[in-house]
Short mmCIF file of C-alpha atoms and ligand atoms in Angstrom, two decimals:
data_model
loop_
_atom_site.label_atom_id
_atom_site.label_comp_id
_atom_site.label_asym_id
_atom_site.label_seq_id
_atom_site.Cartn_x
_atom_site.Cartn_y
_atom_site.Cartn_z
CA UNK A 1 0.01 0.00 0.00
CA UNK A 2 1.33 3.43 -0.86
CA UNK A 3 1.60 5.84 1.98
CA UNK A 4 1.32 9.63 1.78
CA UNK A 5 4.66 11.22 0.99
CA UNK A 6 4.03 14.90 1.50
CA UNK A 7 4.75 16.88 -1.69
CA UNK A 8 7.01 19.65 -0.44
CA UNK A 9 7.52 21.68 -3.59
CA UNK A 10 11.17 21.55 -2.83
CA UNK A 11 12.64 19.67 -5.74
CA UNK A 12 15.49 20.42 -8.11
CA UNK A 13 14.60 21.11 -11.76
CA UNK A 14 15.72 18.28 -13.97
CA UNK A 15 16.19 18.26 -17.71
CA UNK A 16 14.14 15.39 -19.08
CA UNK A 17 15.61 12.94 -21.55
CA UNK A 18 13.05 10.18 -20.76
CA UNK A 19 10.60 8.90 -23.32
CA UNK A 20 8.09 11.47 -22.07
CA UNK A 21 7.19 13.75 -20.54
CA UNK A 22 9.86 15.81 -22.20
CA UNK A 23 11.08 19.41 -21.95
CA UNK A 24 8.48 22.13 -22.44
CA UNK A 25 9.40 25.71 -23.49
CA UNK A 26 9.08 28.11 -20.62
CA UNK A 27 6.75 30.44 -22.39
CA UNK A 28 4.51 27.47 -23.24
CA UNK A 29 4.35 26.57 -19.52
CA UNK A 30 3.60 30.23 -18.68
CA UNK A 31 0.57 30.17 -20.98
CA UNK A 32 -1.20 27.84 -18.47
CA UNK A 33 -1.17 30.46 -15.70
CA UNK A 34 -4.20 32.48 -16.79
CA UNK A 35 -7.48 33.28 -15.11
CA UNK A 36 -9.99 30.55 -15.90
CA UNK A 37 -12.79 30.87 -18.41
CA UNK A 38 -15.82 28.74 -19.14
CA UNK A 39 -15.77 25.91 -21.61
CA UNK A 40 -18.92 27.16 -23.28
CA UNK A 41 -17.69 30.72 -23.80
CA UNK A 42 -16.82 32.05 -27.21
CA UNK A 43 -13.23 32.28 -26.07
CA UNK A 44 -13.20 28.52 -25.74
CA UNK A 45 -14.47 28.11 -29.30
CA UNK A 46 -11.62 30.37 -30.45
CA UNK A 47 -9.17 28.30 -28.52
CA UNK A 48 -10.38 24.85 -29.48
CA UNK A 49 -10.96 25.61 -33.19
CA UNK A 50 -7.49 27.18 -33.35
CA UNK A 51 -5.71 24.14 -31.89
CA UNK A 52 -7.70 21.67 -33.99
CA UNK A 53 -7.16 23.54 -37.25
CA UNK A 54 -3.48 24.22 -36.48
CA UNK A 55 -2.93 20.54 -35.77
CA UNK A 56 -4.46 19.60 -39.14
CA UNK A 57 -2.22 22.10 -40.87
CA UNK A 58 0.89 20.88 -39.00
CA UNK A 59 0.18 17.22 -39.83
CA UNK A 60 -0.85 18.08 -43.44
CA UNK A 61 -3.97 15.97 -43.19
CA UNK A 62 -7.46 16.31 -44.63
CA UNK A 63 -8.76 13.92 -41.91
CA UNK A 64 -10.47 15.17 -38.83
CA UNK A 65 -8.71 15.97 -35.57
CA UNK A 66 -10.00 15.30 -32.05
CA UNK A 67 -8.18 16.75 -29.03
CA UNK A 68 -9.41 15.35 -25.71
CA UNK A 69 -8.45 15.70 -22.12
CA UNK A 70 -6.91 12.29 -21.62
CA UNK A 71 -3.63 10.57 -22.24
CA UNK A 72 -2.97 8.47 -25.32
CA UNK A 73 -4.33 5.41 -23.57
CA UNK A 74 -7.85 6.75 -24.12
CA UNK A 75 -7.55 6.12 -27.86
CA UNK A 76 -6.53 2.50 -27.41
CA UNK A 77 -9.96 2.05 -25.82
CA UNK A 78 -11.92 4.44 -28.01
CA UNK A 79 -10.54 3.17 -31.35
CA UNK A 80 -11.35 -0.42 -30.27
CA UNK A 81 -14.90 0.43 -29.12
CA UNK A 82 -15.60 2.58 -32.13
CA UNK A 83 -14.36 0.23 -34.84
CA UNK A 84 -14.13 -3.36 -33.71
CA UNK A 85 -17.17 -5.62 -33.60
CA UNK A 86 -15.36 -8.86 -33.16
CA UNK A 87 -11.82 -9.45 -34.41
CA UNK A 88 -8.75 -7.28 -34.13
CA UNK A 89 -5.23 -8.14 -35.19
CA UNK A 90 -2.51 -6.63 -32.97
CA UNK A 91 1.07 -7.29 -33.92
CA UNK A 92 3.11 -7.10 -30.64
CA UNK A 93 6.75 -6.23 -30.37
CA UNK A 94 7.16 -4.77 -26.91
CA UNK A 95 5.31 -3.59 -23.80
CA UNK A 96 3.05 -0.94 -25.31
CA UNK A 97 1.79 -3.06 -28.28
CA UNK A 98 1.12 -5.84 -25.78
CA UNK A 99 -0.84 -3.42 -23.63
CA UNK A 100 -2.84 -2.39 -26.68
CA UNK A 101 -3.79 -6.05 -27.22
CA UNK A 102 -4.67 -6.37 -23.51
CA UNK A 103 -6.98 -3.35 -23.69
CA UNK A 104 -8.85 -4.83 -26.63
CA UNK A 105 -9.21 -8.16 -24.77
CA UNK A 106 -10.60 -6.38 -21.66
CA UNK A 107 -13.15 -4.77 -23.96
CA UNK A 108 -14.29 -8.27 -24.90
CA UNK A 109 -12.82 -8.34 -28.38
CA UNK A 110 -11.31 -11.39 -30.05
CA UNK A 111 -7.67 -10.45 -30.26
CA UNK A 112 -5.10 -12.19 -32.43
CA UNK A 113 -1.54 -11.23 -31.65
CA UNK A 114 1.22 -11.45 -34.20
CA UNK A 115 4.09 -11.78 -31.82
CA UNK A 116 7.64 -10.54 -32.46
CA UNK A 117 10.55 -10.79 -30.08
CA UNK A 118 11.19 -7.55 -28.23
CA UNK A 119 13.53 -5.47 -30.32
CA UNK A 120 12.23 -6.80 -33.63
CA UNK A 121 10.00 -4.79 -35.91
CA UNK A 122 6.66 -5.71 -37.30
CA UNK A 123 6.93 -6.91 -40.93
CA UNK A 124 4.26 -5.81 -43.45
CA UNK A 125 4.42 -9.09 -45.35
CA UNK A 126 3.43 -10.97 -42.18
CA UNK A 127 0.38 -8.76 -41.85
CA UNK A 128 -0.54 -9.41 -45.49
CA UNK A 129 -0.17 -13.15 -44.95
CA UNK A 130 -2.39 -13.03 -41.83
CA UNK A 131 -5.05 -10.95 -43.63
CA UNK A 132 -4.90 -13.21 -46.66
CA UNK A 133 -4.79 -16.61 -44.91
CA UNK A 134 -6.89 -16.13 -41.78
CA UNK A 135 -10.42 -17.46 -41.93
CA UNK A 136 -11.45 -14.46 -39.74
CA UNK A 137 -12.38 -11.04 -40.86
CA UNK A 138 -10.40 -8.44 -38.94
CA UNK A 139 -12.18 -5.14 -38.32
CA UNK A 140 -8.94 -3.55 -37.31
CA UNK A 141 -5.19 -3.96 -37.60
CA UNK A 142 -3.65 -1.97 -34.73
CA UNK A 143 0.05 -1.17 -34.88
CA UNK A 144 2.37 0.79 -32.69
CA UNK A 145 4.50 3.19 -34.68
CA UNK A 146 7.18 3.76 -32.03
CA UNK A 147 7.53 0.95 -29.49
CA UNK A 148 8.87 3.09 -26.67
CA UNK A 149 9.97 0.03 -24.62
CA UNK A 150 12.40 -1.23 -27.23
CA UNK A 151 13.17 1.80 -29.47
CA UNK A 152 11.66 0.14 -32.56
CA UNK A 153 10.07 2.30 -35.26
CA UNK A 154 7.68 0.13 -37.19
CA UNK A 155 7.18 0.61 -40.97
CA UNK A 156 3.60 1.83 -40.53
CA UNK A 157 3.56 3.44 -43.94
CA UNK A 158 4.08 0.10 -45.72
CA UNK A 159 1.70 -1.61 -43.32
CA UNK A 160 -0.90 1.05 -44.14
CA UNK A 161 -0.50 0.33 -47.82
CA UNK A 162 -1.05 -3.37 -47.15
CA UNK A 163 -4.13 -2.82 -45.00
CA UNK A 164 -5.53 -0.50 -47.70
CA UNK A 165 -5.91 -3.58 -49.92
CA UNK A 166 -8.54 -4.82 -47.43
CA UNK A 167 -11.23 -2.14 -47.56
CA UNK A 168 -13.33 -3.43 -44.64
CA UNK A 169 -10.31 -3.57 -42.29
CA UNK A 170 -9.38 -0.30 -40.62
CA UNK A 171 -5.83 0.68 -39.74
CA UNK A 172 -5.19 2.12 -36.30
CA UNK A 173 -1.76 3.49 -35.36
CA UNK A 174 -0.49 4.22 -31.83
CA UNK A 175 1.89 7.04 -32.58
CA UNK A 176 2.03 8.17 -28.93
CA UNK A 177 5.74 8.66 -28.73
CA UNK A 178 6.40 9.51 -32.45
CA UNK A 179 4.00 12.03 -33.83
CA UNK A 180 5.49 15.49 -33.97
CA UNK A 181 9.03 14.11 -34.05
CA UNK A 182 8.85 11.65 -36.91
CA UNK A 183 7.24 12.49 -40.24
CA UNK A 184 4.23 10.50 -41.34
CA UNK A 185 2.00 11.13 -44.30
CA UNK A 186 -1.30 10.05 -42.72
CA UNK A 187 -3.52 10.48 -45.76
CA UNK A 188 -1.14 8.92 -48.27
CA UNK A 189 -0.96 5.66 -46.34
CA UNK A 190 -4.66 5.35 -45.56
CA UNK A 191 -4.25 5.55 -41.78
CA UNK A 192 -7.78 5.54 -40.43
CA UNK A 193 -6.91 6.46 -36.86
CA UNK A 194 -3.61 7.71 -35.49
CA UNK A 195 -3.10 9.16 -32.04
CA UNK A 196 -0.49 10.72 -29.75
CA UNK A 197 -0.12 12.13 -26.28
CA UNK A 198 0.94 15.74 -25.91
CA UNK A 199 3.73 15.09 -23.40
CA UNK A 200 5.89 13.32 -25.93
CA UNK A 201 7.23 14.69 -29.26
CA UNK A 202 4.71 17.55 -29.22
CA UNK A 203 6.71 18.83 -26.22
CA UNK A 204 3.66 19.95 -24.28
CA UNK A 205 2.54 19.28 -20.71
CA UNK A 206 0.65 15.98 -20.27
CA UNK A 207 -3.10 16.05 -20.20
CA UNK A 208 -4.26 15.90 -23.81
CA UNK A 209 -4.48 13.21 -26.41
CA UNK A 210 -4.67 14.02 -30.14
CA UNK A 211 -6.38 11.68 -32.57
CA UNK A 212 -6.66 11.97 -36.37
CA UNK A 213 -9.70 10.19 -37.80
CA UNK A 214 -10.50 9.34 -41.40
CA UNK A 215 -14.00 9.71 -42.93
CA UNK A 216 -14.04 5.95 -43.37
CA UNK A 217 -13.42 5.41 -39.65
CA UNK A 218 -16.16 7.87 -38.81
CA UNK A 219 -18.64 6.07 -41.15
CA UNK A 220 -17.59 2.73 -39.72
CA UNK A 221 -18.48 3.82 -36.25
CA UNK A 222 -21.90 4.94 -37.43
CA UNK A 223 -22.51 1.68 -39.29
CA UNK A 224 -21.34 -0.32 -36.28
CA UNK A 225 -23.93 1.38 -34.09
CA UNK A 226 -22.01 1.37 -30.80
CA UNK A 227 -19.03 3.39 -29.65
CA UNK A 228 -17.10 4.78 -26.80
CA UNK A 229 -19.02 7.58 -25.10
CA UNK A 230 -16.05 9.79 -24.21
CA UNK A 231 -13.92 9.10 -27.30
CA UNK A 232 -16.64 8.33 -29.78
CA UNK A 233 -15.74 9.81 -33.16
CA UNK A 234 -19.31 10.90 -33.89
CA UNK A 235 -19.83 12.54 -30.51
CA UNK A 236 -16.53 14.42 -30.55
CA UNK A 237 -16.53 15.40 -34.22
CA UNK A 238 -20.17 16.34 -34.43
CA UNK A 239 -19.80 18.50 -31.34
CA UNK A 240 -16.84 20.15 -33.04
CA UNK A 241 -18.92 20.72 -36.19
CA UNK A 242 -21.83 22.22 -34.33
CA UNK A 243 -20.12 24.20 -31.56
CA UNK A 244 -16.33 24.21 -32.16
CA UNK A 245 -15.95 22.87 -28.61
CA UNK A 246 -15.43 19.60 -26.73
CA UNK A 247 -18.39 17.61 -25.40
CA UNK A 248 -17.18 17.89 -21.77
CA UNK A 249 -15.02 20.24 -19.77
CA UNK A 250 -11.45 20.10 -21.11
CA UNK A 251 -8.14 20.88 -19.40
CA UNK A 252 -8.24 24.50 -20.55
CA UNK A 253 -4.77 25.45 -19.22
CA UNK A 254 -3.15 22.65 -21.20
CA UNK A 255 -5.06 23.72 -24.29
CA UNK A 256 -3.67 27.26 -23.82
CA UNK A 257 -0.19 25.78 -23.73
CA UNK A 258 -1.02 23.68 -26.79
CA UNK A 259 -2.01 26.79 -28.78
CA UNK A 260 1.31 28.40 -28.07
CA UNK A 261 3.42 25.33 -28.75
CA UNK A 262 1.53 24.55 -32.00
CA UNK A 263 2.56 28.00 -33.32
CA UNK A 264 6.20 27.01 -32.82
CA UNK A 265 5.54 23.63 -34.39
CA UNK A 266 3.92 25.28 -37.46
CA UNK A 267 6.91 27.59 -37.75
CA UNK A 268 9.33 24.65 -37.79
CA UNK A 269 7.01 22.46 -39.87
CA UNK A 270 6.34 18.69 -39.82
CA UNK A 271 9.37 18.04 -42.05
CA UNK A 272 11.58 20.48 -40.18
CA UNK A 273 10.89 18.71 -36.92
CA UNK A 274 11.49 15.36 -38.62
CA UNK A 275 14.89 16.57 -39.83
CA UNK A 276 15.94 17.87 -36.39
CA UNK A 277 14.89 14.58 -34.80
CA UNK A 278 16.78 12.67 -37.46
CA UNK A 279 19.97 14.55 -36.66
CA UNK A 280 19.64 13.90 -32.96
CA UNK A 281 19.00 10.20 -33.69
CA UNK A 282 22.06 9.84 -35.92
CA UNK A 283 24.22 11.41 -33.23
CA UNK A 284 22.85 9.17 -30.45
CA UNK A 285 23.21 6.07 -32.70
CA UNK A 286 26.85 6.92 -33.48
CA UNK A 287 27.52 7.47 -29.82
CA UNK A 288 25.73 4.22 -28.82
CA UNK A 289 27.73 2.25 -31.41
CA UNK A 290 30.93 3.71 -30.11
CA UNK A 291 30.31 2.81 -26.51
CA UNK A 292 27.55 0.18 -26.44
CA UNK A 293 25.14 -1.13 -29.06
CA UNK A 294 21.56 -0.52 -30.10
CA UNK A 295 18.79 -2.86 -29.02
CA UNK A 296 16.32 -2.34 -31.86
CA UNK A 297 16.62 -4.22 -35.12
CA UNK A 298 18.76 -2.35 -37.60
CA UNK A 299 16.75 -0.43 -40.18
CA UNK A 300 13.82 -0.01 -37.79
CA UNK A 301 15.18 2.33 -35.17
CA UNK A 302 13.11 5.03 -33.52
CA UNK A 303 13.68 8.67 -34.22
CA UNK A 304 12.49 9.79 -30.79
CA UNK A 305 13.58 7.10 -28.31
CA UNK A 306 16.87 5.21 -28.49
CA UNK A 307 17.10 1.97 -26.60
CA UNK A 308 20.77 1.29 -25.93
CA UNK A 309 22.04 -2.20 -25.18
CA UNK A 310 24.21 -2.20 -22.06
CA UNK A 311 27.10 -4.17 -23.56
CA UNK A 312 29.54 -2.71 -21.01
CA UNK A 313 27.50 -3.95 -18.13
CA UNK A 314 27.44 -0.56 -16.45
CA UNK A 315 25.20 -0.20 -13.37
CA UNK A 316 22.34 1.46 -15.17
CA UNK A 317 20.33 2.44 -12.04
CA UNK A 318 23.35 3.90 -10.32
CA UNK A 319 24.44 5.83 -13.44
CA UNK A 320 20.99 7.33 -13.87
CA UNK A 321 21.01 8.33 -10.22
CA UNK A 322 24.44 9.92 -10.36
CA UNK A 323 23.80 11.76 -13.62
CA UNK A 324 20.67 13.09 -12.06
CA UNK A 325 22.45 14.23 -8.91
CA UNK A 326 25.52 15.73 -10.56
CA UNK A 327 24.07 17.15 -13.76
CA UNK A 328 20.27 17.37 -13.11
CA UNK A 329 19.66 15.33 -16.26
CA UNK A 330 17.28 12.41 -16.21
CA UNK A 331 17.31 9.52 -18.67
CA UNK A 332 15.58 6.14 -18.42
CA UNK A 333 16.47 2.61 -17.59
CA UNK A 334 15.32 -0.26 -19.75
CA UNK A 335 11.65 -1.09 -19.72
CA UNK A 336 10.38 -3.35 -16.97
CA UNK A 337 12.21 -6.20 -15.31
CA UNK A 338 13.05 -7.76 -18.68
CA UNK A 339 15.17 -4.89 -19.98
CA UNK A 340 15.74 -2.83 -16.79
CA UNK A 341 19.50 -3.26 -16.54
CA UNK A 342 20.11 -4.77 -19.97
CA UNK A 343 19.29 -1.52 -21.76
CA UNK A 344 18.78 2.15 -21.06
CA UNK A 345 16.76 4.66 -23.03
CA UNK A 346 17.30 8.22 -24.16
CA UNK A 347 14.32 10.27 -25.20
CA UNK A 348 15.52 12.72 -27.91
CA UNK A 349 12.20 14.23 -28.66
CA UNK A 350 10.26 17.46 -28.61
CA UNK A 351 12.38 20.57 -28.21
CA UNK A 352 15.75 18.88 -27.65
CA UNK A 353 18.56 19.52 -30.15
CA UNK A 354 21.97 18.17 -30.96
CA UNK A 355 23.58 20.39 -28.36
CA UNK A 356 21.28 19.36 -25.53
CA UNK A 357 21.62 15.68 -26.39
CA UNK A 358 25.39 16.01 -26.49
CA UNK A 359 25.28 17.42 -22.99
CA UNK A 360 23.59 14.34 -21.76
CA UNK A 361 25.94 11.87 -23.51
CA UNK A 362 28.91 13.84 -22.13
CA UNK A 363 27.44 13.47 -18.64
CA UNK A 364 26.89 9.73 -19.10
CA UNK A 365 30.49 9.33 -20.33
CA UNK A 366 31.77 11.21 -17.33
CA UNK A 367 29.78 9.31 -14.75
CA UNK A 368 30.16 5.87 -16.29
CA UNK A 369 33.84 6.47 -17.07
CA UNK A 370 33.51 5.68 -20.79
C1 LIG B 1 3.87 3.68 -27.54
C2 LIG B 1 3.08 4.12 -26.41
N1 LIG B 1 1.75 3.89 -26.44
C3 LIG B 1 0.93 4.31 -25.47
C4 LIG B 1 1.46 4.90 -24.31
C5 LIG B 1 0.53 5.32 -23.22
O1 LIG B 1 0.47 6.76 -23.30
P1 LIG B 1 -0.12 7.63 -22.12
O2 LIG B 1 0.73 7.33 -20.94
O3 LIG B 1 0.02 9.01 -22.61
O4 LIG B 1 -1.52 7.18 -21.98
C6 LIG B 1 2.80 5.14 -24.25
C7 LIG B 1 3.38 5.78 -23.05
O5 LIG B 1 4.59 5.91 -22.86
C8 LIG B 1 3.65 4.78 -25.30
O6 LIG B 1 4.94 5.00 -25.30
#
């Protein structure tokens, strides 16, 4: 049982290099400290329509955008409830894709997993084979874009092209730790539903989940006749259409921060952010190869989270602790008991740049004596 540990407010500021939350610009944080206003006031319509339309522009999509007070987890549930009658195919390659499959099971769906060893990427040809050979009809193929537990970036574009050959099967992508830091052409690859949490590569405070929904997915929900209440596509999108607001009271301060950060993101552009994240990734990969190795399968490595194989057998927990104490930088151990000490993870996402990432690797070198 957890006991109360009084929050004292007396904590050192740490620079975050974990796979989210990540660093947020100071002026974006400041936006949240405003007098409150009502969620049915015109000002709210201005705010919500601005962030929705700016998000569409940033992502370059003609699909619809929903921004809800929730974390990304909400859209595992909502996309399953909105689109799946019976069968869902979930390729699993790490902790988050496994959790996605668990969520669908809990919701009573018939879940088929296509299991890959942790560190391996999902292969589009396996998905085609499953869709072709299975005697079941899959309502949804649900794929994680960026498996944050292993640092794998799955080829969702090619998988989208495969699923598009099966018109009654909808393609759902968990892009929680990728969107905003890794370019994806949503419309070109027929992605019906793709979602992210704001605390990852969008570099915003936690509290909102963003979901992009195709017209086909919206129609599918109507045809299916049952849906999530909170994350139903019809409820959220029709409310937007009629009122330019959300159906229930949103986290207004986080939306104020979102508005400000999205202006920065529009300035840099989807491809500009992709390029900056690629440069950080190349640097971290070179550094990892020099001192350790990379855990994820070659050719499928994440552009926002690097999972580094601890080939030198350093004490990961102690190194993290000491880097935090001496430098006020925080990075992550490996995921769960399976990878805890065998790997460690660096989140190079959001507003980080080459210089800030280099500061972290210098600190790790110093502390671990590399
Ligand atoms: C790939 C992936 N999916 C889903 C989640 C869950 O996101 P949230 O904690 O925002 O609900 C995470 C969280 O780290 C993640 O990395």
